[in-house]
């Protein structure tokens, strides 16, 4: 059976509550939600991420009727997991800040929401469809870079390497690393600007 | 400030690796040059978008790790809640099966005969129900129950039928991992419903096994 037709068949069975289809879906989606829960910005341990991943899959069951396609369902699962992971981080930060204080946990959580960085605000608000669209654009943007520039961006953004570490890894002066990173980011920005509507929406989430 | 110097300084600040002095130098410069301030903002936004979405993009394509099988029961519980089984949706009184409600009297007569025969020998006994894939984190079975009749289920509907059945052993026991309970169902009589009791479920396998052995002793002694 072609992949698309197999996936739409699976989605239909999920919406009917077919148990074996759900077991297959849970197995297929678990790696995705686990990785989303381990988002570097959330900083959860593997055990915490496992709990978030299971909670996400549990919550996904009730939202199955909102998914139009399998891709849509996967995007939904990934965004839900990332949101839960960030919420976990916020709760834990609020708990740490709140130890020994009289202020309520809710107000500390509220306060911490205002102090969180822009990328985390974006993670909390991006929709599954926007993620799918943005993901395609970023892939195109990154594939337009020199391979080494793309690896550099990957190491800097996803793997969190410092300037010093990048400089050692690529055997390049840190000044050159900065220039390369900046050029790479500008090219990706140019690709994003080709979709002004989406970019405007995404930028509004950063404010 | 030259292009390269601006770029190096800007990226250092965005990476959070700039000293207080470098940060101040950039801020002062940006406050005097709105074009550069715009350029810095664009770099910052692009980096934020990448920081938020690049890991999600990688997550969409992830194929590992595999779903831990010992967590499957929680997912099944969620599924059961959202899509109740046909048995729980069944209309009519509990003592009157669907086929009897629909008037299949020949079938009813046969079933009543079967029921009467079953009643003669089903009352003694204890069964423990579990899922086939109910394993501990290290992949070993969570209990050693050699001297107990164990029913292993692969799917929820089979489990539901076993636990709701009005035939079978006197006691059916299972662990409700979702609610952290040990559930014991004592089979009812012809006119009395099944009796359900619950106990707290221990966290460790050894404690669970110990509790189960003590419980079985009590049930066998009729306490």
Coordinates of C-alpha atoms in Angstrom, one line a residue:
Chain A
X1 CA 0.0 0.0 0.0
X2 CA 1.4 3.5 -0.8
X3 CA 2.7 5.4 2.3
X4 CA 0.1 8.2 2.0
X5 CA -2.8 5.8 1.7
X6 CA -1.4 3.6 4.5
X7 CA -1.1 6.7 6.7
X8 CA -4.6 7.9 6.0
X9 CA -5.9 4.4 6.7
X10 CA -4.1 4.4 10.0
X11 CA -5.5 7.9 10.9
X12 CA -9.0 6.7 10.1
X13 CA -8.6 3.7 12.3
X14 CA -7.2 5.9 15.1
X15 CA -10.3 8.1 14.9
X16 CA -12.5 5.0 15.2
X17 CA -10.6 4.0 18.4
X18 CA -9.0 0.9 16.9
X19 CA -6.7 -0.5 19.6
X20 CA -4.1 -2.1 17.4
X21 CA -3.9 1.0 15.2
X22 CA -3.3 3.1 18.4
X23 CA -0.6 0.7 19.6
X24 CA 1.1 1.2 16.2
X25 CA 0.7 5.0 16.4
X26 CA 2.0 5.1 20.0
X27 CA 5.1 3.2 18.9
X28 CA 5.6 5.5 15.8
X29 CA 5.1 8.7 17.7
X30 CA 6.9 8.0 20.9
X31 CA 10.4 8.7 19.5
X32 CA 9.1 12.1 18.1
X33 CA 7.5 13.2 21.4
X34 CA 10.5 12.0 23.4
X35 CA 12.9 14.0 21.4
X36 CA 10.6 17.1 21.5
X37 CA 10.4 16.7 25.3
X38 CA 14.2 16.7 25.4
X39 CA 14.3 20.1 23.7
X40 CA 17.5 21.8 24.8
X41 CA 15.5 24.8 26.0
X42 CA 13.5 22.7 28.4
X43 CA 16.6 20.8 29.7
X44 CA 14.7 17.8 31.1
X45 CA 16.4 14.6 32.1
X46 CA 15.6 11.5 30.1
X47 CA 13.3 10.2 32.8
X48 CA 11.4 13.5 32.9
X49 CA 11.2 13.5 29.2
X50 CA 9.8 10.0 29.2
X51 CA 7.1 11.1 31.5
X52 CA 6.3 14.1 29.4
X53 CA 6.2 11.9 26.3
X54 CA 3.8 9.5 27.8
X55 CA 1.6 12.4 29.1
X56 CA 1.6 13.8 25.6
X57 CA 0.6 10.6 23.9
X58 CA -2.2 10.2 26.6
X59 CA -3.4 13.7 25.8
X60 CA -3.2 13.1 22.1
X61 CA -5.9 10.5 22.2
X62 CA -8.6 13.1 23.0
X63 CA -7.3 15.4 20.2
X64 CA -7.3 12.7 17.4
X65 CA -10.4 14.2 15.7
X66 CA -8.5 17.5 15.1
X67 CA -5.9 15.9 12.9
X68 CA -6.5 15.9 9.2
X69 CA -3.4 13.9 8.1
X70 CA -0.8 11.7 9.7
X71 CA 1.8 14.5 9.3
X72 CA -0.6 16.9 11.1
X73 CA -1.0 14.4 13.9
X74 CA 2.8 14.1 14.2
X75 CA 3.2 17.9 14.2
X76 CA 0.5 18.1 16.9
X77 CA 2.2 15.5 19.1
X78 CA 5.6 17.2 18.8
X79 CA 4.3 20.7 19.6
X80 CA 2.3 19.3 22.5
X81 CA 5.4 17.6 23.9
X82 CA 7.6 20.7 23.6
X83 CA 4.9 22.8 25.4
X84 CA 4.6 20.3 28.2
X85 CA 8.4 20.2 28.5
X86 CA 8.7 24.0 28.7
X87 CA 5.8 24.0 31.3
X88 CA 7.7 21.4 33.3
X89 CA 10.8 23.7 33.2
X90 CA 8.7 26.7 34.3
X91 CA 7.1 24.8 37.2
X92 CA 10.5 23.6 38.3
X93 CA 12.0 27.1 38.1
X94 CA 9.0 28.5 40.0
X95 CA 9.4 25.8 42.7
X96 CA 13.1 26.6 43.1
X97 CA 12.5 30.3 43.2
X98 CA 9.6 29.8 45.6
X99 CA 11.4 27.7 48.2
X100 CA 11.2 29.6 51.5
X101 CA 9.0 32.3 50.0
X102 CA 5.4 33.1 50.9
X103 CA 4.3 34.0 47.4
X104 CA 2.0 31.5 45.7
X105 CA 3.4 29.0 43.1
X106 CA 0.9 30.3 40.5
X107 CA 2.1 33.9 40.8
X108 CA 5.7 32.7 40.6
X109 CA 4.9 30.7 37.5
X110 CA 3.1 33.7 36.0
X111 CA 6.2 35.9 36.8
X112 CA 8.5 33.3 35.3
X113 CA 6.5 33.2 32.1
X114 CA 7.3 36.9 31.6
X115 CA 11.0 36.4 32.2
X116 CA 11.4 33.5 29.8
X117 CA 13.4 33.9 26.6
X118 CA 11.9 34.6 23.2
X119 CA 12.6 31.1 21.7
X120 CA 10.6 29.6 24.6
X121 CA 7.7 32.0 24.0
X122 CA 7.7 30.8 20.4
X123 CA 7.7 27.1 21.4
X124 CA 4.7 27.7 23.6
X125 CA 2.7 29.3 20.8
X126 CA 3.7 27.7 17.5
X127 CA 0.9 25.6 15.9
X128 CA 1.5 22.2 14.4
X129 CA 0.7 23.6 10.9
X130 CA 3.1 26.5 11.4
X131 CA 5.8 24.1 12.6
X132 CA 5.3 21.9 9.5
X133 CA 5.6 25.0 7.2
X134 CA 8.5 26.5 9.1
X135 CA 10.3 23.1 9.1
X136 CA 10.2 23.0 5.3
X137 CA 11.4 26.5 5.0
X138 CA 14.3 26.0 7.4
X139 CA 15.3 22.8 5.6
X140 CA 15.5 24.7 2.3
X141 CA 17.4 27.5 4.0
X142 CA 19.9 25.2 5.6
X143 CA 20.4 23.2 2.4
X144 CA 21.3 26.5 0.6
X145 CA 24.3 26.9 3.0
X146 CA 27.8 25.4 2.4
X147 CA 27.9 22.0 4.2
X148 CA 30.4 23.3 6.7
X149 CA 28.3 26.4 7.4
X150 CA 25.3 24.2 7.9
X151 CA 27.2 21.9 10.4
X152 CA 28.4 25.0 12.2
X153 CA 24.8 26.3 12.6
X154 CA 23.7 22.9 13.7
X155 CA 26.4 22.7 16.4
X156 CA 25.8 26.2 17.6
X157 CA 22.0 26.2 17.6
X158 CA 21.0 22.6 18.3
X159 CA 24.0 21.1 20.0
X160 CA 24.8 24.2 22.0
X161 CA 28.5 24.3 21.4
X162 CA 30.3 27.5 22.6
X163 CA 32.4 29.8 20.4
X164 CA 35.5 28.2 22.0
X165 CA 34.3 24.7 21.3
X166 CA 33.3 25.5 17.8
X167 CA 36.7 27.2 17.2
X168 CA 38.5 24.0 18.4
X169 CA 36.2 21.6 16.5
X170 CA 36.5 23.4 13.2
X171 CA 40.1 24.5 13.8
X172 CA 39.2 28.1 13.0
X173 CA 39.7 31.4 14.8
X174 CA 36.6 32.4 16.9
X175 CA 36.3 35.6 14.9
X176 CA 35.8 33.6 11.7
X177 CA 33.3 31.4 13.5
X178 CA 31.3 34.5 14.3
X179 CA 31.4 35.7 10.7
X180 CA 30.4 32.3 9.3
X181 CA 27.5 31.9 11.8
X182 CA 26.3 35.4 11.0
X183 CA 26.4 34.8 7.2
X184 CA 24.5 31.5 7.7
X185 CA 21.8 33.1 9.8
X186 CA 21.4 35.9 7.3
X187 CA 20.8 33.4 4.4
X188 CA 18.2 31.5 6.5
X189 CA 16.6 34.9 7.3
X190 CA 16.4 35.6 3.6
X191 CA 14.6 32.3 3.0
X192 CA 12.2 33.1 5.8
X193 CA 11.4 36.5 4.3
X194 CA 10.1 34.8 1.2
X195 CA 7.1 33.8 3.4
X196 CA 6.2 37.2 4.9
X197 CA 2.9 36.1 6.3
X198 CA 4.3 33.2 8.2
X199 CA 7.4 35.2 9.3
X200 CA 5.1 38.0 10.7
X201 CA 3.1 35.4 12.6
X202 CA 6.2 33.7 14.0
X203 CA 7.8 37.0 14.9
X204 CA 4.7 38.0 16.8
X205 CA 5.2 35.0 19.1
X206 CA 8.7 36.2 20.0
X207 CA 7.5 39.5 21.3
Chain B
X1 CA 32.8 49.7 14.0
X2 CA 33.7 47.5 11.0
X3 CA 31.3 44.9 9.6
X4 CA 33.3 42.0 10.9
X5 CA 33.8 43.5 14.4
X6 CA 30.1 44.2 14.6
X7 CA 29.3 40.6 13.5
X8 CA 31.7 39.0 15.9
X9 CA 30.5 41.1 18.8
X10 CA 26.8 40.6 17.9
X11 CA 27.1 36.8 17.7
X12 CA 29.1 36.7 21.0
X13 CA 26.3 38.7 22.7
X14 CA 23.6 36.4 21.2
X15 CA 25.5 33.3 22.3
X16 CA 25.6 34.7 25.8
X17 CA 29.4 34.6 25.8
X18 CA 30.2 38.3 25.8
X19 CA 31.7 40.0 28.8
X20 CA 29.9 42.9 30.5
X21 CA 32.2 45.3 28.8
X22 CA 31.6 43.8 25.3
X23 CA 27.8 43.8 25.9
X24 CA 28.0 47.5 26.9
X25 CA 30.1 48.4 23.9
X26 CA 27.5 46.8 21.5
X27 CA 24.6 48.4 23.3
X28 CA 26.2 51.8 23.0
X29 CA 26.9 51.3 19.3
X30 CA 23.4 50.1 18.5
X31 CA 21.9 53.1 20.2
X32 CA 23.7 55.3 17.8
X33 CA 23.1 53.3 14.6
X34 CA 19.5 52.3 13.9
X35 CA 20.5 50.2 10.8
X36 CA 22.8 48.1 12.8
X37 CA 20.2 47.9 15.6
X38 CA 17.8 46.5 12.9
X39 CA 20.4 44.1 11.7
X40 CA 21.1 42.9 15.2
X41 CA 17.3 42.4 15.9
X42 CA 17.0 40.3 12.7
X43 CA 20.0 38.1 13.7
X44 CA 18.5 37.7 17.2
X45 CA 15.0 36.7 15.8
X46 CA 16.5 34.3 13.3
X47 CA 18.5 32.6 16.0
X48 CA 15.5 32.4 18.3
X49 CA 13.4 30.8 15.5
X50 CA 16.2 28.3 14.9
X51 CA 16.7 27.6 18.6
X52 CA 13.0 26.9 19.0
X53 CA 12.2 24.9 15.9
X54 CA 15.4 23.1 14.7
X55 CA 15.1 20.6 17.6
X56 CA 11.4 20.1 16.8
X57 CA 12.3 19.5 13.2
X58 CA 14.7 16.8 14.3
X59 CA 12.0 15.4 16.6
X60 CA 9.6 15.0 13.7
X61 CA 12.0 12.6 12.0
X62 CA 13.1 10.7 15.1
X63 CA 12.9 6.9 15.0
X64 CA 14.4 6.2 18.5
X65 CA 14.1 5.4 21.4
X66 CA 11.4 2.8 21.3
X67 CA 8.3 3.1 23.4
X68 CA 9.0 1.5 26.8
X69 CA 6.5 -1.4 27.0
X70 CA 5.9 -1.0 30.7
X71 CA 4.3 2.4 29.9
X72 CA 1.8 0.9 27.5
X73 CA -0.8 0.3 30.1
X74 CA -1.2 4.0 30.8
X75 CA -1.8 4.6 27.2
X76 CA -4.3 1.9 27.0
X77 CA -6.2 3.4 29.9
X78 CA -6.3 6.8 28.1
X79 CA -7.6 5.0 25.0
X80 CA -10.3 3.2 27.0
X81 CA -11.4 6.5 28.5
X82 CA -11.7 8.2 25.2
X83 CA -13.2 5.2 23.3
X84 CA -15.2 3.2 25.8
X85 CA -15.5 -0.5 24.8
X86 CA -18.7 -1.9 23.4
X87 CA -19.3 -3.8 26.7
X88 CA -19.4 -0.6 28.7
X89 CA -21.7 1.1 26.2
X90 CA -24.1 -1.9 26.4
X91 CA -27.7 -0.9 27.3
X92 CA -29.9 -2.8 29.7
X93 CA -29.5 -4.4 33.1
X94 CA -26.1 -6.0 34.0
X95 CA -27.7 -9.4 34.5
X96 CA -29.3 -9.5 31.1
X97 CA -26.8 -10.1 28.3
X98 CA -27.3 -8.5 24.9
X99 CA -28.3 -11.7 23.2
X100 CA -31.0 -12.3 25.8
X101 CA -32.3 -8.7 25.3
X102 CA -32.5 -9.3 21.6
X103 CA -34.8 -12.3 22.0
X104 CA -32.6 -15.2 20.9
X105 CA -34.2 -17.7 23.2
X106 CA -32.7 -20.9 21.8
X107 CA -29.3 -19.4 22.4
X108 CA -30.4 -18.2 25.8
X109 CA -31.5 -21.7 26.8
X110 CA -28.1 -23.1 25.8
X111 CA -26.3 -20.4 27.7
X112 CA -28.3 -20.9 30.8
X113 CA -27.4 -24.6 30.7
X114 CA -23.7 -23.7 30.2
X115 CA -24.0 -21.2 33.1
X116 CA -25.5 -23.9 35.4
X117 CA -22.7 -26.4 34.5
X118 CA -20.1 -23.7 35.1
X119 CA -21.5 -22.8 38.5
X120 CA -20.8 -26.3 39.7
X121 CA -17.1 -26.0 39.4
X122 CA -16.0 -22.4 39.0
X123 CA -16.4 -21.1 42.5
X124 CA -13.0 -22.1 43.9
X125 CA -9.9 -20.4 42.6
X126 CA -8.0 -17.2 42.2
X127 CA -6.8 -15.7 38.9
X128 CA -4.3 -12.9 38.4
X129 CA -4.7 -10.8 35.2
X130 CA -1.9 -9.0 33.6
X131 CA -0.8 -7.7 30.2
X132 CA 1.7 -9.8 28.2
X133 CA 3.9 -6.8 27.9
X134 CA 3.7 -5.7 31.5
X135 CA 7.4 -5.6 32.1
X136 CA 9.7 -3.8 34.5
X137 CA 12.1 -1.1 33.3
X138 CA 14.9 -3.7 32.9
X139 CA 12.7 -5.9 30.7
X140 CA 12.1 -8.6 33.3
X141 CA 8.6 -9.8 34.2
X142 CA 7.5 -7.9 37.2
X143 CA 6.3 -10.8 39.3
X144 CA 7.1 -14.5 39.9
X145 CA 3.7 -16.2 40.2
X146 CA 4.4 -19.8 39.5
X147 CA 1.8 -21.1 41.9
X148 CA -1.0 -18.8 40.7
X149 CA -3.2 -19.0 37.7
X150 CA -2.1 -16.1 35.5
X151 CA -4.1 -14.7 32.6
X152 CA -2.0 -12.6 30.2
X153 CA -3.8 -10.3 27.9
X154 CA -2.6 -8.6 24.8
X155 CA -5.5 -6.2 24.3
X156 CA -7.9 -4.2 26.4
X157 CA -11.1 -5.8 25.1
X158 CA -9.9 -9.3 26.2
X159 CA -9.0 -7.9 29.6
X160 CA -12.3 -6.1 29.9
X161 CA -14.2 -9.4 29.2
X162 CA -12.2 -11.3 31.7
X163 CA -12.6 -8.7 34.5
X164 CA -16.3 -8.1 33.8
X165 CA -17.2 -11.8 33.3
X166 CA -19.8 -13.3 35.7
X167 CA -18.3 -16.7 35.1
X168 CA -14.9 -18.0 36.2
X169 CA -12.9 -18.1 39.4
X170 CA -14.1 -16.8 42.7
X171 CA -11.5 -14.0 42.8
X172 CA -9.9 -12.0 40.0
X173 CA -7.0 -9.8 40.8
X174 CA -5.1 -7.3 38.8
X175 CA -2.9 -4.2 39.2
X176 CA -4.4 -0.9 38.1
X177 CA -1.2 0.9 37.3
X178 CA -3.0 4.1 36.3
X179 CA -4.6 4.5 39.7
X180 CA -1.9 2.7 41.7
X181 CA -4.3 0.1 43.1
X182 CA -4.5 -3.6 43.5
X183 CA -8.1 -4.6 42.5
X184 CA -9.8 -7.7 43.7
X185 CA -13.1 -8.7 42.2
X186 CA -15.1 -11.4 44.0
X187 CA -17.6 -13.1 41.8
X188 CA -21.2 -12.5 42.7
X189 CA -24.0 -15.0 42.9
X190 CA -27.0 -15.4 40.6
X191 CA -28.7 -12.4 42.0
X192 CA -25.8 -10.5 43.5
X193 CA -23.3 -8.3 41.7
X194 CA -19.6 -8.8 41.7
X195 CA -17.9 -7.3 44.7
X196 CA -14.8 -5.1 44.1
X197 CA -12.2 -4.2 46.7
X198 CA -9.0 -2.2 46.2
X199 CA -5.7 -1.9 48.0
X200 CA -2.8 0.5 47.5
X201 CA -0.3 -0.8 44.9
X202 CA 3.3 -0.9 46.1
X203 CA 6.0 0.7 43.9
X204 CA 8.6 -2.1 44.0
X205 CA 8.0 -5.6 42.4
X206 CA 9.2 -7.4 45.6
X207 CA 6.7 -5.5 47.7
X208 CA 3.9 -6.2 45.2
X209 CA 4.7 -9.9 45.2
X210 CA 4.8 -10.0 49.0
X211 CA 1.4 -8.2 49.2
X212 CA -0.1 -10.5 46.6
X213 CA 1.1 -13.6 48.5
X214 CA -0.4 -12.3 51.7
X215 CA -3.6 -11.4 50.0
X216 CA -4.0 -14.8 48.4
X217 CA -3.5 -16.5 51.8
X218 CA -6.3 -14.3 53.2
X219 CA -8.6 -15.0 50.3
X220 CA -8.0 -18.7 50.5
X221 CA -8.6 -18.7 54.2
X222 CA -11.9 -16.9 53.5
X223 CA -11.0 -13.7 55.4

